[in-house]
Amino acid sequence: MSYLERVRSLNPLVHNITNLVVAPFTANGLLALGASPFMAYAHEEVADVARMAGAVVLNIGTLDKKVVQAIRLAGQSANAHHVPVVLDPVGAGATTYRTDTVQMLVRELRLTVLRGNVAEVAHVIGVPWNIKGVDAGVGEGDRISIAEKAAQQLDCIVVITGQYDIITDGYHTFLTSNGHALLTQVTGAGCLLSSVIGAFAAIGEPGRDMLNSVVEAVSTYGVAAEQAAARTAHQGPGSFQIELLNQLAQITPSLFSEHAQIRQIRGG
Ligand code: ATP
Ligand code: TZP
Ligand code: MG
Ligand code: MG
């Protein structure tokens, strides 16, 4: 059974503490894929929700003190109960508050996956990189080395997205080149991917199985985006955004195998 089929048959509960820009799009994307989204923020309940979830996705997109505390409580509970944790460090590097917050979170929590653009991931590990708000700016460094360094340093899987995507545990590294430029015109395209990775992490076993599951998550999302673009590119980003939800629901393992572009560049 492919990881996608496992997601659809197990319908994992994905606890999201996300930002107020993307919450409905994220919940709809998870539902379309075949997972079960749960957005819960109250300090009184986040530990309980995280414990019962298949994965917890933590996103600092519109952070404030209350959200950061909710993220810490949910993350601690997930760690205590061996629930996979995905962190999306939205805008790390854009302000000192964001950078300090993500650096505190990676010190306190054990992550399963860190997913961001290159600037965000660089700032999580203290490497300078230009960032413009929540979008990656121009930088000089080598994206693959930054991903591998971050994965080794944080002892987790790191996904750096962009025109092509890097997925690495620090020792085994994959490049995927599915996706479409229209994804850059839809706010929340990265945040939804982080939650889709959460759904695939929920059904992965620790170790290589988890890495393979995350690679499939990233590529599945990219193939769905290509299918959506093929149907709507002439209309524009609004139609594309809706069609992406349709294609997340319609993508099959065989369509995935036909279109996935995955290359392993490091490790056995
Ligand atoms: P940013 O704020 O820098 O846009 P993000 O959090 O939105 O970051 P992205 O890097 O845009 O995340 O990744 C979200 C999705 O968009 C991924 O599936 C990625 O492969 C895809 N993507 C991003 N840029 C491109 C591009 N130029 N061409 C094709 N796919 C892209
Ligand atoms: N501002 C704060 S969070 C957010 C914006 C625009 C959404 C960012 O979503 P993504 O997935 O990084 O484009
Ligand atoms: Mg983007
Ligand atoms: Mg983002």
PDB file of C-alpha atoms and ligand atoms in Angstrom:
ATOM      1  CA  MET A   1       0.000   0.000   0.000  1.00  0.00           C
ATOM      2  CA  SER A   2       1.374   3.452  -0.875  1.00  0.00           C
ATOM      3  CA  TYR A   3       1.668   6.140   1.788  1.00  0.00           C
ATOM      4  CA  LEU A   4      -1.192   8.022   0.111  1.00  0.00           C
ATOM      5  CA  GLU A   5      -3.426   4.945   0.383  1.00  0.00           C
ATOM      6  CA  ARG A   6      -2.421   4.568   4.023  1.00  0.00           C
ATOM      7  CA  VAL A   7      -3.412   8.184   4.708  1.00  0.00           C
ATOM      8  CA  ARG A   8      -6.778   7.619   3.059  1.00  0.00           C
ATOM      9  CA  SER A   9      -7.494   4.347   4.816  1.00  0.00           C
ATOM     10  CA  LEU A  10      -6.324   5.466   8.284  1.00  0.00           C
ATOM     11  CA  ASN A  11      -7.761   9.025   8.042  1.00  0.00           C
ATOM     12  CA  PRO A  12      -5.289  10.405  10.623  1.00  0.00           C
ATOM     13  CA  LEU A  13      -6.297  13.183  12.992  1.00  0.00           C
ATOM     14  CA  VAL A  14      -3.983  16.146  12.372  1.00  0.00           C
ATOM     15  CA  HIS A  15      -3.863  18.751  15.136  1.00  0.00           C
ATOM     16  CA  ASN A  16      -2.986  22.155  13.661  1.00  0.00           C
ATOM     17  CA  ILE A  17      -2.008  25.269  15.533  1.00  0.00           C
ATOM     18  CA  THR A  18      -1.721  27.486  12.501  1.00  0.00           C
ATOM     19  CA  ASN A  19      -2.098  31.094  11.435  1.00  0.00           C
ATOM     20  CA  LEU A  20      -5.279  33.047  10.856  1.00  0.00           C
ATOM     21  CA  VAL A  21      -4.511  33.555   7.150  1.00  0.00           C
ATOM     22  CA  VAL A  22      -4.600  29.894   6.186  1.00  0.00           C
ATOM     23  CA  ALA A  23      -6.724  27.927   8.671  1.00  0.00           C
ATOM     24  CA  PRO A  24      -9.803  27.159   6.483  1.00  0.00           C
ATOM     25  CA  PHE A  25      -7.686  26.404   3.380  1.00  0.00           C
ATOM     26  CA  THR A  26      -5.523  24.060   5.468  1.00  0.00           C
ATOM     27  CA  ALA A  27      -8.511  22.245   6.962  1.00  0.00           C
ATOM     28  CA  ASN A  28     -10.113  21.854   3.519  1.00  0.00           C
ATOM     29  CA  GLY A  29      -6.846  20.610   1.997  1.00  0.00           C
ATOM     30  CA  LEU A  30      -6.445  17.951   4.699  1.00  0.00           C
ATOM     31  CA  LEU A  31     -10.050  16.838   4.278  1.00  0.00           C
ATOM     32  CA  ALA A  32      -9.618  16.627   0.500  1.00  0.00           C
ATOM     33  CA  LEU A  33      -6.511  14.499   0.897  1.00  0.00           C
ATOM     34  CA  GLY A  34      -8.269  12.077   3.262  1.00  0.00           C
ATOM     35  CA  ALA A  35      -7.019  13.228   6.670  1.00  0.00           C
ATOM     36  CA  SER A  36      -9.003  14.636   9.577  1.00  0.00           C
ATOM     37  CA  PRO A  37      -8.094  18.217  10.517  1.00  0.00           C
ATOM     38  CA  PHE A  38      -8.525  19.586  14.032  1.00  0.00           C
ATOM     39  CA  MET A  39      -7.689  23.237  14.759  1.00  0.00           C
ATOM     40  CA  ALA A  40      -7.394  23.737  18.532  1.00  0.00           C
ATOM     41  CA  TYR A  41      -5.603  26.551  20.346  1.00  0.00           C
ATOM     42  CA  ALA A  42      -6.934  26.811  23.923  1.00  0.00           C
ATOM     43  CA  HIS A  43      -4.232  26.256  26.527  1.00  0.00           C
ATOM     44  CA  GLU A  44      -6.765  24.194  28.464  1.00  0.00           C
ATOM     45  CA  GLU A  45      -7.082  21.580  25.710  1.00  0.00           C
ATOM     46  CA  VAL A  46      -4.046  21.580  23.392  1.00  0.00           C
ATOM     47  CA  ALA A  47      -2.164  18.921  25.394  1.00  0.00           C
ATOM     48  CA  ASP A  48      -5.181  16.583  25.201  1.00  0.00           C
ATOM     49  CA  VAL A  49      -5.702  17.182  21.492  1.00  0.00           C
ATOM     50  CA  ALA A  50      -2.007  16.648  20.717  1.00  0.00           C
ATOM     51  CA  ARG A  51      -1.984  13.367  22.677  1.00  0.00           C
ATOM     52  CA  MET A  52      -4.896  11.931  20.712  1.00  0.00           C
ATOM     53  CA  ALA A  53      -3.655  13.172  17.295  1.00  0.00           C
ATOM     54  CA  GLY A  54      -1.747  11.222  14.645  1.00  0.00           C
ATOM     55  CA  ALA A  55       0.454  14.285  14.140  1.00  0.00           C
ATOM     56  CA  VAL A  56       0.755  17.854  15.400  1.00  0.00           C
ATOM     57  CA  VAL A  57       1.524  20.720  12.995  1.00  0.00           C
ATOM     58  CA  LEU A  58       2.849  23.910  14.604  1.00  0.00           C
ATOM     59  CA  ASN A  59       2.896  27.103  12.531  1.00  0.00           C
ATOM     60  CA  ILE A  60       4.038  30.526  13.755  1.00  0.00           C
ATOM     61  CA  GLY A  61       2.520  32.546  10.867  1.00  0.00           C
ATOM     62  CA  THR A  62       0.533  34.952  13.052  1.00  0.00           C
ATOM     63  CA  LEU A  63       2.214  34.392  16.389  1.00  0.00           C
ATOM     64  CA  ASP A  64       1.580  36.142  19.665  1.00  0.00           C
ATOM     65  CA  LYS A  65       2.212  35.195  23.295  1.00  0.00           C
ATOM     66  CA  LYS A  66      -0.914  33.045  23.556  1.00  0.00           C
ATOM     67  CA  VAL A  67      -0.229  31.179  20.320  1.00  0.00           C
ATOM     68  CA  VAL A  68       3.395  30.560  21.252  1.00  0.00           C
ATOM     69  CA  GLN A  69       2.346  29.119  24.615  1.00  0.00           C
ATOM     70  CA  ALA A  70      -0.273  26.928  22.891  1.00  0.00           C
ATOM     71  CA  ILE A  71       2.451  25.686  20.518  1.00  0.00           C
ATOM     72  CA  ARG A  72       4.757  24.846  23.440  1.00  0.00           C
ATOM     73  CA  LEU A  73       2.060  22.970  25.359  1.00  0.00           C
ATOM     74  CA  ALA A  74       0.950  21.011  22.294  1.00  0.00           C
ATOM     75  CA  GLY A  75       4.541  20.228  21.301  1.00  0.00           C
ATOM     76  CA  GLN A  76       5.482  19.032  24.786  1.00  0.00           C
ATOM     77  CA  SER A  77       2.433  16.759  24.939  1.00  0.00           C
ATOM     78  CA  ALA A  78       3.150  15.360  21.457  1.00  0.00           C
ATOM     79  CA  ASN A  79       6.759  14.641  22.450  1.00  0.00           C
ATOM     80  CA  ALA A  80       5.678  12.932  25.676  1.00  0.00           C
ATOM     81  CA  HIS A  81       3.272  10.681  23.757  1.00  0.00           C
ATOM     82  CA  HIS A  82       5.481   9.995  20.705  1.00  0.00           C
ATOM     83  CA  VAL A  83       3.222  11.889  18.321  1.00  0.00           C
ATOM     84  CA  PRO A  84       5.112  13.283  15.276  1.00  0.00           C
ATOM     85  CA  VAL A  85       5.607  17.067  15.320  1.00  0.00           C
ATOM     86  CA  VAL A  86       5.925  19.230  12.179  1.00  0.00           C
ATOM     87  CA  LEU A  87       7.098  22.843  12.570  1.00  0.00           C
ATOM     88  CA  ASP A  88       6.526  25.525   9.920  1.00  0.00           C
ATOM     89  CA  PRO A  89       8.718  28.506  10.950  1.00  0.00           C
ATOM     90  CA  VAL A  90       6.782  31.080   8.892  1.00  0.00           C
ATOM     91  CA  GLY A  91       8.749  34.314   8.563  1.00  0.00           C
ATOM     92  CA  ALA A  92      11.719  33.213  10.715  1.00  0.00           C
ATOM     93  CA  GLY A  93      14.386  35.828  10.082  1.00  0.00           C
ATOM     94  CA  ALA A  94      11.871  38.553   9.205  1.00  0.00           C
ATOM     95  CA  THR A  95      11.728  39.807  12.805  1.00  0.00           C
ATOM     96  CA  THR A  96      13.763  39.115  15.922  1.00  0.00           C
ATOM     97  CA  TYR A  97      10.608  37.893  17.679  1.00  0.00           C
ATOM     98  CA  ARG A  98      10.024  35.190  15.036  1.00  0.00           C
ATOM     99  CA  THR A  99      13.669  34.134  14.961  1.00  0.00           C
ATOM    100  CA  ASP A 100      13.951  33.959  18.747  1.00  0.00           C
ATOM    101  CA  THR A 101      10.667  32.065  19.001  1.00  0.00           C
ATOM    102  CA  VAL A 102      11.593  29.342  16.516  1.00  0.00           C
ATOM    103  CA  GLN A 103      15.038  28.982  18.039  1.00  0.00           C
ATOM    104  CA  MET A 104      13.427  28.525  21.468  1.00  0.00           C
ATOM    105  CA  LEU A 105      10.967  25.981  20.018  1.00  0.00           C
ATOM    106  CA  VAL A 106      13.674  23.845  18.418  1.00  0.00           C
ATOM    107  CA  ARG A 107      15.623  23.867  21.692  1.00  0.00           C
ATOM    108  CA  GLU A 108      12.553  22.794  23.700  1.00  0.00           C
ATOM    109  CA  LEU A 109      10.806  20.394  21.315  1.00  0.00           C
ATOM    110  CA  ARG A 110      11.842  17.279  19.441  1.00  0.00           C
ATOM    111  CA  LEU A 111      10.726  17.771  15.838  1.00  0.00           C
ATOM    112  CA  THR A 112       9.904  15.073  13.330  1.00  0.00           C
ATOM    113  CA  VAL A 113       9.884  17.508  10.389  1.00  0.00           C
ATOM    114  CA  LEU A 114      10.894  21.144   9.903  1.00  0.00           C
ATOM    115  CA  ARG A 115       9.357  22.566   6.675  1.00  0.00           C
ATOM    116  CA  GLY A 116       9.972  26.047   5.364  1.00  0.00           C
ATOM    117  CA  ASN A 117      11.446  28.107   2.583  1.00  0.00           C
ATOM    118  CA  VAL A 118      15.226  28.355   2.477  1.00  0.00           C
ATOM    119  CA  ALA A 119      15.383  31.660   4.359  1.00  0.00           C
ATOM    120  CA  GLU A 120      13.227  30.376   7.203  1.00  0.00           C
ATOM    121  CA  VAL A 121      15.209  27.170   7.638  1.00  0.00           C
ATOM    122  CA  ALA A 122      18.508  29.074   7.455  1.00  0.00           C
ATOM    123  CA  HIS A 123      17.382  31.413  10.244  1.00  0.00           C
ATOM    124  CA  VAL A 124      16.264  28.507  12.445  1.00  0.00           C
ATOM    125  CA  ILE A 125      19.907  27.378  12.549  1.00  0.00           C
ATOM    126  CA  GLY A 126      21.396  30.877  12.633  1.00  0.00           C
ATOM    127  CA  VAL A 127      22.587  31.074   9.013  1.00  0.00           C
ATOM    128  CA  PRO A 128      21.992  34.520   7.458  1.00  0.00           C
ATOM    129  CA  TRP A 129      19.624  34.667   4.454  1.00  0.00           C
ATOM    130  CA  ASN A 130      17.523  37.506   3.020  1.00  0.00           C
ATOM    131  CA  ILE A 131      13.837  37.283   3.763  1.00  0.00           C
ATOM    132  CA  LYS A 132      10.985  39.533   2.671  1.00  0.00           C
ATOM    133  CA  GLY A 133       8.085  39.069   5.098  1.00  0.00           C
ATOM    134  CA  VAL A 134       7.012  35.441   4.779  1.00  0.00           C
ATOM    135  CA  ASP A 135       8.692  34.935   1.369  1.00  0.00           C
ATOM    136  CA  ALA A 136      12.246  33.720   0.775  1.00  0.00           C
ATOM    137  CA  GLY A 137      14.520  36.464  -0.576  1.00  0.00           C
ATOM    138  CA  VAL A 138      17.762  36.094  -2.479  1.00  0.00           C
ATOM    139  CA  GLY A 139      20.640  34.371  -0.700  1.00  0.00           C
ATOM    140  CA  GLU A 140      24.111  33.182  -1.474  1.00  0.00           C
ATOM    141  CA  GLY A 141      24.218  29.880   0.352  1.00  0.00           C
ATOM    142  CA  ASP A 142      23.803  26.345  -0.896  1.00  0.00           C
ATOM    143  CA  ARG A 143      20.215  25.220  -0.175  1.00  0.00           C
ATOM    144  CA  ILE A 144      21.108  21.545  -0.018  1.00  0.00           C
ATOM    145  CA  SER A 145      23.894  22.127   2.539  1.00  0.00           C
ATOM    146  CA  ILE A 146      21.577  24.289   4.650  1.00  0.00           C
ATOM    147  CA  ALA A 147      18.923  21.555   4.644  1.00  0.00           C
ATOM    148  CA  GLU A 148      21.425  18.815   5.543  1.00  0.00           C
ATOM    149  CA  LYS A 149      23.085  20.956   8.229  1.00  0.00           C
ATOM    150  CA  ALA A 150      19.713  21.805   9.774  1.00  0.00           C
ATOM    151  CA  ALA A 151      18.639  18.152   9.734  1.00  0.00           C
ATOM    152  CA  GLN A 152      21.858  17.019  11.429  1.00  0.00           C
ATOM    153  CA  GLN A 153      21.782  19.828  13.959  1.00  0.00           C
ATOM    154  CA  LEU A 154      18.106  19.361  14.883  1.00  0.00           C
ATOM    155  CA  ASP A 155      18.106  15.574  14.404  1.00  0.00           C
ATOM    156  CA  CYS A 156      14.938  15.665  12.301  1.00  0.00           C
ATOM    157  CA  ILE A 157      13.773  15.602   8.706  1.00  0.00           C
ATOM    158  CA  VAL A 158      14.113  18.982   6.998  1.00  0.00           C
ATOM    159  CA  VAL A 159      12.106  20.021   3.945  1.00  0.00           C
ATOM    160  CA  ILE A 160      13.151  23.166   2.092  1.00  0.00           C
ATOM    161  CA  THR A 161      10.658  24.103  -0.604  1.00  0.00           C
ATOM    162  CA  GLY A 162      10.879  26.372  -3.616  1.00  0.00           C
ATOM    163  CA  GLN A 163      11.111  25.744  -7.351  1.00  0.00           C
ATOM    164  CA  TYR A 164      12.469  22.355  -6.374  1.00  0.00           C
ATOM    165  CA  ASP A 165      12.179  20.775  -2.974  1.00  0.00           C
ATOM    166  CA  ILE A 166      14.851  19.221  -0.759  1.00  0.00           C
ATOM    167  CA  ILE A 167      13.935  16.513   1.727  1.00  0.00           C
ATOM    168  CA  THR A 168      16.676  15.200   4.004  1.00  0.00           C
ATOM    169  CA  ASP A 169      17.359  13.559   7.337  1.00  0.00           C
ATOM    170  CA  GLY A 170      20.917  14.912   7.094  1.00  0.00           C
ATOM    171  CA  TYR A 171      22.332  11.672   5.654  1.00  0.00           C
ATOM    172  CA  HIS A 172      19.823  10.701   2.944  1.00  0.00           C
ATOM    173  CA  THR A 173      18.776  13.537   0.645  1.00  0.00           C
ATOM    174  CA  PHE A 174      16.078  13.686  -2.028  1.00  0.00           C
ATOM    175  CA  LEU A 175      15.204  16.367  -4.565  1.00  0.00           C
ATOM    176  CA  THR A 176      11.669  16.577  -5.915  1.00  0.00           C
ATOM    177  CA  SER A 177      10.761  18.815  -8.803  1.00  0.00           C
ATOM    178  CA  ASN A 178       6.984  18.613  -8.983  1.00  0.00           C
ATOM    179  CA  GLY A 179       4.840  21.680  -8.368  1.00  0.00           C
ATOM    180  CA  HIS A 180       3.842  24.762 -10.336  1.00  0.00           C
ATOM    181  CA  ALA A 181       4.692  28.473 -10.214  1.00  0.00           C
ATOM    182  CA  LEU A 182       1.010  29.223  -9.482  1.00  0.00           C
ATOM    183  CA  LEU A 183       1.651  27.879  -5.970  1.00  0.00           C
ATOM    184  CA  THR A 184       3.604  31.097  -5.342  1.00  0.00           C
ATOM    185  CA  GLN A 185       0.389  33.069  -6.037  1.00  0.00           C
ATOM    186  CA  VAL A 186      -1.657  31.315  -3.365  1.00  0.00           C
ATOM    187  CA  THR A 187      -1.096  32.305   0.244  1.00  0.00           C
ATOM    188  CA  GLY A 188      -0.958  29.256   2.433  1.00  0.00           C
ATOM    189  CA  ALA A 189       0.392  26.926  -0.243  1.00  0.00           C
ATOM    190  CA  GLY A 190       3.414  26.269   1.984  1.00  0.00           C
ATOM    191  CA  CYS A 191       1.374  26.081   5.189  1.00  0.00           C
ATOM    192  CA  LEU A 192      -0.987  23.520   3.626  1.00  0.00           C
ATOM    193  CA  LEU A 193       2.009  21.481   2.485  1.00  0.00           C
ATOM    194  CA  SER A 194       3.305  21.442   6.086  1.00  0.00           C
ATOM    195  CA  SER A 195      -0.043  20.042   7.219  1.00  0.00           C
ATOM    196  CA  VAL A 196      -0.107  17.501   4.373  1.00  0.00           C
ATOM    197  CA  ILE A 197       3.336  16.417   5.584  1.00  0.00           C
ATOM    198  CA  GLY A 198       1.732  16.073   9.034  1.00  0.00           C
ATOM    199  CA  ALA A 199      -0.858  13.652   7.589  1.00  0.00           C
ATOM    200  CA  PHE A 200       1.880  11.545   5.977  1.00  0.00           C
ATOM    201  CA  ALA A 201       4.038  11.704   9.137  1.00  0.00           C
ATOM    202  CA  ALA A 202       1.076  10.351  11.106  1.00  0.00           C
ATOM    203  CA  ILE A 203       1.154   7.100   9.122  1.00  0.00           C
ATOM    204  CA  GLY A 204       4.973   6.792   8.851  1.00  0.00           C
ATOM    205  CA  GLU A 205       7.088   4.636  11.163  1.00  0.00           C
ATOM    206  CA  PRO A 206      10.104   6.322  12.785  1.00  0.00           C
ATOM    207  CA  GLY A 207      13.300   6.060  10.686  1.00  0.00           C
ATOM    208  CA  ARG A 208      13.588   5.524   6.937  1.00  0.00           C
ATOM    209  CA  ASP A 209       9.865   4.841   6.565  1.00  0.00           C
ATOM    210  CA  MET A 210       9.143   8.349   7.900  1.00  0.00           C
ATOM    211  CA  LEU A 211      11.621   9.909   5.462  1.00  0.00           C
ATOM    212  CA  ASN A 212      10.068   8.010   2.533  1.00  0.00           C
ATOM    213  CA  SER A 213       6.599   9.055   3.658  1.00  0.00           C
ATOM    214  CA  VAL A 214       7.613  12.732   3.783  1.00  0.00           C
ATOM    215  CA  VAL A 215       9.204  12.495   0.308  1.00  0.00           C
ATOM    216  CA  GLU A 216       5.935  11.052  -1.010  1.00  0.00           C
ATOM    217  CA  ALA A 217       3.957  13.800   0.746  1.00  0.00           C
ATOM    218  CA  VAL A 218       5.950  16.581  -0.922  1.00  0.00           C
ATOM    219  CA  SER A 219       5.820  14.981  -4.338  1.00  0.00           C
ATOM    220  CA  THR A 220       2.115  14.071  -4.097  1.00  0.00           C
ATOM    221  CA  TYR A 221       1.334  17.707  -3.306  1.00  0.00           C
ATOM    222  CA  GLY A 222       3.445  18.847  -6.268  1.00  0.00           C
ATOM    223  CA  VAL A 223       1.741  16.428  -8.665  1.00  0.00           C
ATOM    224  CA  ALA A 224      -1.699  17.566  -7.428  1.00  0.00           C
ATOM    225  CA  ALA A 225      -0.613  21.174  -8.069  1.00  0.00           C
ATOM    226  CA  GLU A 226       0.510  20.291 -11.619  1.00  0.00           C
ATOM    227  CA  GLN A 227      -2.845  18.645 -12.322  1.00  0.00           C
ATOM    228  CA  ALA A 228      -4.657  21.689 -10.908  1.00  0.00           C
ATOM    229  CA  ALA A 229      -2.567  24.061 -13.028  1.00  0.00           C
ATOM    230  CA  ALA A 230      -3.199  22.049 -16.186  1.00  0.00           C
ATOM    231  CA  ARG A 231      -6.927  22.611 -15.644  1.00  0.00           C
ATOM    232  CA  THR A 232      -6.929  26.259 -14.499  1.00  0.00           C
ATOM    233  CA  ALA A 233      -3.699  28.068 -15.503  1.00  0.00           C
ATOM    234  CA  HIS A 234      -5.595  30.092 -18.129  1.00  0.00           C
ATOM    235  CA  GLN A 235      -7.995  31.333 -15.418  1.00  0.00           C
ATOM    236  CA  GLY A 236      -5.614  32.376 -12.668  1.00  0.00           C
ATOM    237  CA  PRO A 237      -4.743  31.781  -9.008  1.00  0.00           C
ATOM    238  CA  GLY A 238      -8.300  31.832  -7.630  1.00  0.00           C
ATOM    239  CA  SER A 239      -9.459  28.913  -9.758  1.00  0.00           C
ATOM    240  CA  PHE A 240      -6.115  27.177  -9.229  1.00  0.00           C
ATOM    241  CA  GLN A 241      -6.494  27.359  -5.440  1.00  0.00           C
ATOM    242  CA  ILE A 242      -9.904  25.645  -5.550  1.00  0.00           C
ATOM    243  CA  GLU A 243      -8.745  23.102  -8.138  1.00  0.00           C
ATOM    244  CA  LEU A 244      -5.772  22.195  -5.911  1.00  0.00           C
ATOM    245  CA  LEU A 245      -8.297  20.976  -3.317  1.00  0.00           C
ATOM    246  CA  ASN A 246     -10.086  18.926  -6.006  1.00  0.00           C
ATOM    247  CA  GLN A 247      -6.805  17.395  -7.165  1.00  0.00           C
ATOM    248  CA  LEU A 248      -5.699  16.531  -3.616  1.00  0.00           C
ATOM    249  CA  ALA A 249      -8.929  14.534  -3.418  1.00  0.00           C
ATOM    250  CA  GLN A 250      -8.549  12.971  -6.868  1.00  0.00           C
ATOM    251  CA  ILE A 251      -4.872  12.064  -7.049  1.00  0.00           C
ATOM    252  CA  THR A 252      -4.336   8.301  -7.235  1.00  0.00           C
ATOM    253  CA  PRO A 253      -1.233   6.199  -6.537  1.00  0.00           C
ATOM    254  CA  SER A 254      -0.912   5.465 -10.258  1.00  0.00           C
ATOM    255  CA  LEU A 255      -1.131   9.152 -11.261  1.00  0.00           C
ATOM    256  CA  PHE A 256       1.464   9.844  -8.577  1.00  0.00           C
ATOM    257  CA  SER A 257       3.843   7.149  -9.913  1.00  0.00           C
ATOM    258  CA  GLU A 258       3.397   8.392 -13.471  1.00  0.00           C
ATOM    259  CA  HIS A 259       4.292  12.025 -12.652  1.00  0.00           C
ATOM    260  CA  ALA A 260       6.453  12.034  -9.508  1.00  0.00           C
ATOM    261  CA  GLN A 261       9.938  13.442 -10.115  1.00  0.00           C
ATOM    262  CA  ILE A 262      12.073  12.265  -7.213  1.00  0.00           C
ATOM    263  CA  ARG A 263      15.857  11.954  -7.248  1.00  0.00           C
ATOM    264  CA  GLN A 264      18.008  10.732  -4.382  1.00  0.00           C
ATOM    265  CA  ILE A 265      21.293  12.648  -4.279  1.00  0.00           C
ATOM    266  CA  ARG A 266      22.785  11.442  -1.000  1.00  0.00           C
ATOM    267  CA  GLY A 267      22.802   8.249   1.080  1.00  0.00           C
ATOM    268  CA  GLY A 268      21.820   4.673   0.286  1.00  0.00           C
TER     269      GLY A 268
HETATM  270  P1  ATP B   1       7.437  31.255   0.358  1.00  0.00           P
HETATM  271  O1  ATP B   1       6.792  32.148   1.371  1.00  0.00           O
HETATM  272  O2  ATP B   1       8.886  31.511   0.137  1.00  0.00           O
HETATM  273  O3  ATP B   1       6.629  31.181  -0.914  1.00  0.00           O
HETATM  274  P2  ATP B   1       6.112  28.914   1.325  1.00  0.00           P
HETATM  275  O4  ATP B   1       6.017  28.590   2.756  1.00  0.00           O
HETATM  276  O5  ATP B   1       4.896  29.452   0.624  1.00  0.00           O
HETATM  277  O6  ATP B   1       7.374  29.810   1.068  1.00  0.00           O
HETATM  278  P3  ATP B   1       6.944  27.414  -0.900  1.00  0.00           P
HETATM  279  O7  ATP B   1       8.421  27.333  -0.954  1.00  0.00           O
HETATM  280  O8  ATP B   1       6.281  28.408  -1.772  1.00  0.00           O
HETATM  281  O9  ATP B   1       6.486  27.580   0.609  1.00  0.00           O
HETATM  282  O10 ATP B   1       6.404  25.956  -1.184  1.00  0.00           O
HETATM  283  C1  ATP B   1       5.021  25.654  -1.242  1.00  0.00           C
HETATM  284  C2  ATP B   1       4.796  24.756  -2.456  1.00  0.00           C
HETATM  285  O11 ATP B   1       5.017  25.524  -3.638  1.00  0.00           O
HETATM  286  C3  ATP B   1       5.749  23.569  -2.546  1.00  0.00           C
HETATM  287  O12 ATP B   1       5.029  22.459  -3.027  1.00  0.00           O
HETATM  288  C4  ATP B   1       6.796  24.003  -3.582  1.00  0.00           C
HETATM  289  O13 ATP B   1       7.308  22.903  -4.283  1.00  0.00           O
HETATM  290  C5  ATP B   1       5.939  24.864  -4.488  1.00  0.00           C
HETATM  291  N1  ATP B   1       6.688  25.907  -5.202  1.00  0.00           N
HETATM  292  C6  ATP B   1       7.203  27.046  -4.675  1.00  0.00           C
HETATM  293  N2  ATP B   1       7.798  27.789  -5.623  1.00  0.00           N
HETATM  294  C7  ATP B   1       7.645  27.112  -6.787  1.00  0.00           C
HETATM  295  C8  ATP B   1       8.034  27.359  -8.144  1.00  0.00           C
HETATM  296  N3  ATP B   1       8.692  28.469  -8.490  1.00  0.00           N
HETATM  297  N4  ATP B   1       7.717  26.431  -9.082  1.00  0.00           N
HETATM  298  C9  ATP B   1       7.051  25.302  -8.736  1.00  0.00           C
HETATM  299  N5  ATP B   1       6.626  25.014  -7.478  1.00  0.00           N
HETATM  300  C10 ATP B   1       6.915  25.899  -6.514  1.00  0.00           C
HETATM  301  N1  TZP B   2       1.239  36.395   6.720  1.00  0.00           N
HETATM  302  C1  TZP B   2       1.425  35.808   7.887  1.00  0.00           C
HETATM  303  S1  TZP B   2       1.223  34.126   7.821  1.00  0.00           S
HETATM  304  C2  TZP B   2       0.909  34.185   6.165  1.00  0.00           C
HETATM  305  C3  TZP B   2       0.957  35.522   5.715  1.00  0.00           C
HETATM  306  C4  TZP B   2       0.706  35.989   4.343  1.00  0.00           C
HETATM  307  C5  TZP B   2       0.639  32.974   5.360  1.00  0.00           C
HETATM  308  C6  TZP B   2       1.901  32.420   4.785  1.00  0.00           C
HETATM  309  O1  TZP B   2       1.609  31.205   4.133  1.00  0.00           O
HETATM  310  P1  TZP B   2       2.667  30.509   3.140  1.00  0.00           P
HETATM  311  O2  TZP B   2       2.187  29.116   3.087  1.00  0.00           O
HETATM  312  O3  TZP B   2       3.997  30.650   3.751  1.00  0.00           O
HETATM  313  O4  TZP B   2       2.529  31.213   1.815  1.00  0.00           O
HETATM  314 MG    MG B   3       4.961  29.998  -1.425  1.00  0.00          MG
HETATM  315 MG    MG B   4       5.441  29.547   4.422  1.00  0.00          MG
END
